[in-house]
Every structure is written in C-alpha cells, then in structure tokens.
PDB file of C-alpha atoms in Angstrom:
ATOM      1  CA  UNK A   1       0.000   0.000   0.000  1.00  0.00           C
ATOM      2  CA  UNK A   2       1.323   3.406  -0.960  1.00  0.00           C
ATOM      3  CA  UNK A   3       1.745   5.853   1.901  1.00  0.00           C
ATOM      4  CA  UNK A   4       0.568   8.697  -0.337  1.00  0.00           C
ATOM      5  CA  UNK A   5      -1.049   8.752  -3.781  1.00  0.00           C
ATOM      6  CA  UNK A   6       1.236  11.623  -4.793  1.00  0.00           C
ATOM      7  CA  UNK A   7       4.095   9.084  -5.000  1.00  0.00           C
ATOM      8  CA  UNK A   8       2.476   7.294  -7.950  1.00  0.00           C
ATOM      9  CA  UNK A   9       4.199   9.401 -10.665  1.00  0.00           C
ATOM     10  CA  UNK A  10       7.589   8.475  -9.177  1.00  0.00           C
ATOM     11  CA  UNK A  11       6.801   4.798  -9.610  1.00  0.00           C
ATOM     12  CA  UNK A  12       5.678   5.286 -13.197  1.00  0.00           C
ATOM     13  CA  UNK A  13       8.783   7.337 -14.005  1.00  0.00           C
ATOM     14  CA  UNK A  14      11.001   4.487 -12.779  1.00  0.00           C
ATOM     15  CA  UNK A  15       9.743   2.411 -15.729  1.00  0.00           C
ATOM     16  CA  UNK A  16      11.425   2.138 -19.131  1.00  0.00           C
ATOM     17  CA  UNK A  17       8.006   1.536 -20.667  1.00  0.00           C
ATOM     18  CA  UNK A  18       4.489   0.713 -19.524  1.00  0.00           C
ATOM     19  CA  UNK A  19       3.013  -2.475 -20.927  1.00  0.00           C
ATOM     20  CA  UNK A  20      -0.696  -3.247 -20.830  1.00  0.00           C
ATOM     21  CA  UNK A  21      -0.943  -6.885 -21.931  1.00  0.00           C
ATOM     22  CA  UNK A  22      -4.573  -7.305 -20.869  1.00  0.00           C
ATOM     23  CA  UNK A  23      -7.105  -9.372 -22.735  1.00  0.00           C
ATOM     24  CA  UNK A  24     -10.021  -7.552 -21.073  1.00  0.00           C
ATOM     25  CA  UNK A  25     -10.214  -4.120 -19.437  1.00  0.00           C
ATOM     26  CA  UNK A  26     -12.859  -1.554 -18.659  1.00  0.00           C
ATOM     27  CA  UNK A  27     -10.609   1.456 -19.226  1.00  0.00           C
ATOM     28  CA  UNK A  28      -7.769   0.997 -18.852  1.00  0.00           C
ATOM     29  CA  UNK A  29      -7.154   4.188 -16.893  1.00  0.00           C
ATOM     30  CA  UNK A  30      -3.512   3.208 -16.438  1.00  0.00           C
ATOM     31  CA  UNK A  31      -2.701   4.054 -20.073  1.00  0.00           C
ATOM     32  CA  UNK A  32      -3.507   7.712 -19.410  1.00  0.00           C
ATOM     33  CA  UNK A  33      -1.644   7.611 -16.098  1.00  0.00           C
ATOM     34  CA  UNK A  34       1.467   6.265 -17.843  1.00  0.00           C
ATOM     35  CA  UNK A  35       1.223   8.918 -20.553  1.00  0.00           C
ATOM     36  CA  UNK A  36       0.726  11.666 -17.963  1.00  0.00           C
ATOM     37  CA  UNK A  37       3.873  10.446 -16.166  1.00  0.00           C
ATOM     38  CA  UNK A  38       5.904  10.578 -19.389  1.00  0.00           C
ATOM     39  CA  UNK A  39       6.331   6.824 -19.753  1.00  0.00           C
ATOM     40  CA  UNK A  40       6.286   5.299 -23.253  1.00  0.00           C
ATOM     41  CA  UNK A  41       3.247   3.075 -23.654  1.00  0.00           C
ATOM     42  CA  UNK A  42       2.635  -0.322 -25.243  1.00  0.00           C
ATOM     43  CA  UNK A  43      -0.935  -1.580 -24.968  1.00  0.00           C
ATOM     44  CA  UNK A  44      -3.224  -4.189 -26.404  1.00  0.00           C
ATOM     45  CA  UNK A  45      -6.426  -3.199 -28.215  1.00  0.00           C
ATOM     46  CA  UNK A  46      -8.492  -3.572 -25.087  1.00  0.00           C
ATOM     47  CA  UNK A  47     -11.288  -1.614 -23.453  1.00  0.00           C
ATOM     48  CA  UNK A  48     -11.278   2.048 -24.410  1.00  0.00           C
ATOM     49  CA  UNK A  49      -7.729   2.008 -25.825  1.00  0.00           C
ATOM     50  CA  UNK A  50      -9.011   2.606 -29.353  1.00  0.00           C
ATOM     51  CA  UNK A  51     -10.723   5.772 -28.099  1.00  0.00           C
ATOM     52  CA  UNK A  52      -7.729   7.257 -26.278  1.00  0.00           C
ATOM     53  CA  UNK A  53      -4.497   5.943 -27.859  1.00  0.00           C
ATOM     54  CA  UNK A  54      -3.364   6.420 -31.458  1.00  0.00           C
ATOM     55  CA  UNK A  55      -0.926   3.743 -32.597  1.00  0.00           C
ATOM     56  CA  UNK A  56       2.582   5.088 -33.284  1.00  0.00           C
ATOM     57  CA  UNK A  57       1.509   8.623 -32.335  1.00  0.00           C
ATOM     58  CA  UNK A  58       1.185   8.492 -28.549  1.00  0.00           C
ATOM     59  CA  UNK A  59       1.710   4.792 -27.875  1.00  0.00           C
ATOM     60  CA  UNK A  60       2.180   1.457 -29.565  1.00  0.00           C
ATOM     61  CA  UNK A  61      -1.018  -0.564 -29.882  1.00  0.00           C
ATOM     62  CA  UNK A  62      -0.785  -4.300 -30.472  1.00  0.00           C
ATOM     63  CA  UNK A  63      -3.304  -7.058 -30.946  1.00  0.00           C
ATOM     64  CA  UNK A  64      -4.392  -9.031 -27.912  1.00  0.00           C
ATOM     65  CA  UNK A  65      -2.203 -12.095 -27.388  1.00  0.00           C
ATOM     66  CA  UNK A  66       0.436 -11.092 -29.960  1.00  0.00           C
ATOM     67  CA  UNK A  67       3.547 -11.872 -27.913  1.00  0.00           C
ATOM     68  CA  UNK A  68       5.901 -11.321 -30.862  1.00  0.00           C
ATOM     69  CA  UNK A  69       4.515  -7.804 -31.444  1.00  0.00           C
ATOM     70  CA  UNK A  70       4.838  -7.109 -27.729  1.00  0.00           C
ATOM     71  CA  UNK A  71       8.492  -8.187 -27.752  1.00  0.00           C
ATOM     72  CA  UNK A  72       9.199  -6.143 -30.888  1.00  0.00           C
ATOM     73  CA  UNK A  73       7.577  -3.043 -29.377  1.00  0.00           C
ATOM     74  CA  UNK A  74       9.668  -3.318 -26.202  1.00  0.00           C
ATOM     75  CA  UNK A  75      12.863  -3.698 -28.237  1.00  0.00           C
ATOM     76  CA  UNK A  76      11.844  -0.783 -30.427  1.00  0.00           C
ATOM     77  CA  UNK A  77      11.815   1.525 -27.416  1.00  0.00           C
ATOM     78  CA  UNK A  78      15.322   0.379 -26.558  1.00  0.00           C
ATOM     79  CA  UNK A  79      16.582   0.858 -30.118  1.00  0.00           C
ATOM     80  CA  UNK A  80      14.694   3.923 -31.399  1.00  0.00           C
ATOM     81  CA  UNK A  81      15.117   6.830 -29.014  1.00  0.00           C
ATOM     82  CA  UNK A  82      13.564   9.262 -31.510  1.00  0.00           C
ATOM     83  CA  UNK A  83      10.343   7.242 -31.650  1.00  0.00           C
ATOM     84  CA  UNK A  84      10.352   6.801 -27.879  1.00  0.00           C
ATOM     85  CA  UNK A  85      10.678  10.551 -27.317  1.00  0.00           C
ATOM     86  CA  UNK A  86       7.943  11.281 -29.863  1.00  0.00           C
ATOM     87  CA  UNK A  87       5.539   8.880 -28.160  1.00  0.00           C
ATOM     88  CA  UNK A  88       6.372  10.342 -24.740  1.00  0.00           C
ATOM     89  CA  UNK A  89       5.811  13.918 -25.923  1.00  0.00           C
ATOM     90  CA  UNK A  90       2.568  13.088 -27.708  1.00  0.00           C
ATOM     91  CA  UNK A  91       1.438  10.918 -24.789  1.00  0.00           C
ATOM     92  CA  UNK A  92       1.841  13.866 -22.417  1.00  0.00           C
ATOM     93  CA  UNK A  93      -0.288  16.012 -24.732  1.00  0.00           C
ATOM     94  CA  UNK A  94      -2.874  13.253 -25.080  1.00  0.00           C
ATOM     95  CA  UNK A  95      -3.209  12.776 -21.320  1.00  0.00           C
ATOM     96  CA  UNK A  96      -3.849  16.522 -20.921  1.00  0.00           C
ATOM     97  CA  UNK A  97      -6.979  16.159 -23.073  1.00  0.00           C
ATOM     98  CA  UNK A  98      -8.435  13.894 -20.380  1.00  0.00           C
ATOM     99  CA  UNK A  99      -7.693  16.151 -17.410  1.00  0.00           C
ATOM    100  CA  UNK A 100     -10.757  16.726 -15.249  1.00  0.00           C
ATOM    101  CA  UNK A 101     -10.995  20.397 -16.258  1.00  0.00           C
ATOM    102  CA  UNK A 102     -11.100  19.440 -19.943  1.00  0.00           C
ATOM    103  CA  UNK A 103     -13.654  16.672 -19.473  1.00  0.00           C
ATOM    104  CA  UNK A 104     -15.909  18.804 -17.268  1.00  0.00           C
ATOM    105  CA  UNK A 105     -15.823  21.654 -19.761  1.00  0.00           C
ATOM    106  CA  UNK A 106     -16.622  19.320 -22.664  1.00  0.00           C
ATOM    107  CA  UNK A 107     -19.552  17.766 -20.771  1.00  0.00           C
ATOM    108  CA  UNK A 108     -20.924  21.178 -19.949  1.00  0.00           C
ATOM    109  CA  UNK A 109     -20.589  22.434 -23.544  1.00  0.00           C
ATOM    110  CA  UNK A 110     -21.949  19.283 -25.178  1.00  0.00           C
ATOM    111  CA  UNK A 111     -24.574  18.106 -22.691  1.00  0.00           C
ATOM    112  CA  UNK A 112     -25.710  20.749 -20.239  1.00  0.00           C
ATOM    113  CA  UNK A 113     -25.405  24.037 -22.143  1.00  0.00           C
ATOM    114  CA  UNK A 114     -27.768  22.917 -24.941  1.00  0.00           C
ATOM    115  CA  UNK A 115     -30.362  21.918 -22.322  1.00  0.00           C
ATOM    116  CA  UNK A 116     -30.117  25.300 -20.639  1.00  0.00           C
ATOM    117  CA  UNK A 117     -30.761  27.220 -23.861  1.00  0.00           C
ATOM    118  CA  UNK A 118     -33.939  25.362 -24.815  1.00  0.00           C
TER     119      UNK A 118
END
C-alpha cells in the first residue's frame, strides 16, 4: 500500500516503458496515467484504448495475445530513441486532453449548455 497517492508518478517514471498486456479491461485508466507520467506506452487493443491511444503517435497498440509484437515493441523503445521521445511527448499532450478540467468543460458544452438554452 502506498503511503501517499502523490508518490504514484515516481513509480511510473522508474519504468522504461508501460506495458498493458490485458485481454479484457474496462478502461484501462492506467494508459492515461502512464502517458501523464511521461512513460512510453505499449498496450493491447483492449477496453477504451481505441478511443484514447493512437498507434505510433502516442503509444504502440498491439493485438491481444500477440507476444511477438509485444516483444518487438519493447525492443523498439530500446533501439529507437527518436520514436520513444515522440511517443512520450505526444502521450503527455494526449493525457492533458483527459484532465478533469477538460472533461468537465466538454460535458458542460456538449450536454448541459444545450439543455439550458432550450
């Protein structure tokens, strides 16, 4: 158990990459957490990944169960620093789009404001 939730970014930043190898997920929220911490991301096409991660732009997305693709993606981070840095930079920008302030504003504009004007 973590003594304080504010330590979580330190644990993410200790990683060389974040790998989501799940076959089933609801979110996964951890992909956005990894991006927000500046950790390069490899994830399977699970849960809402298709809605929040763009393959080779802000993470590497692989098919569920494709162990060879997973291995290749991990090695790619080790071998291609330019790609790794691009995915980190874009991942940071992507995570910002899902900050509470952004989501709340979008909900207000798209859901509540139209109801208030009718």
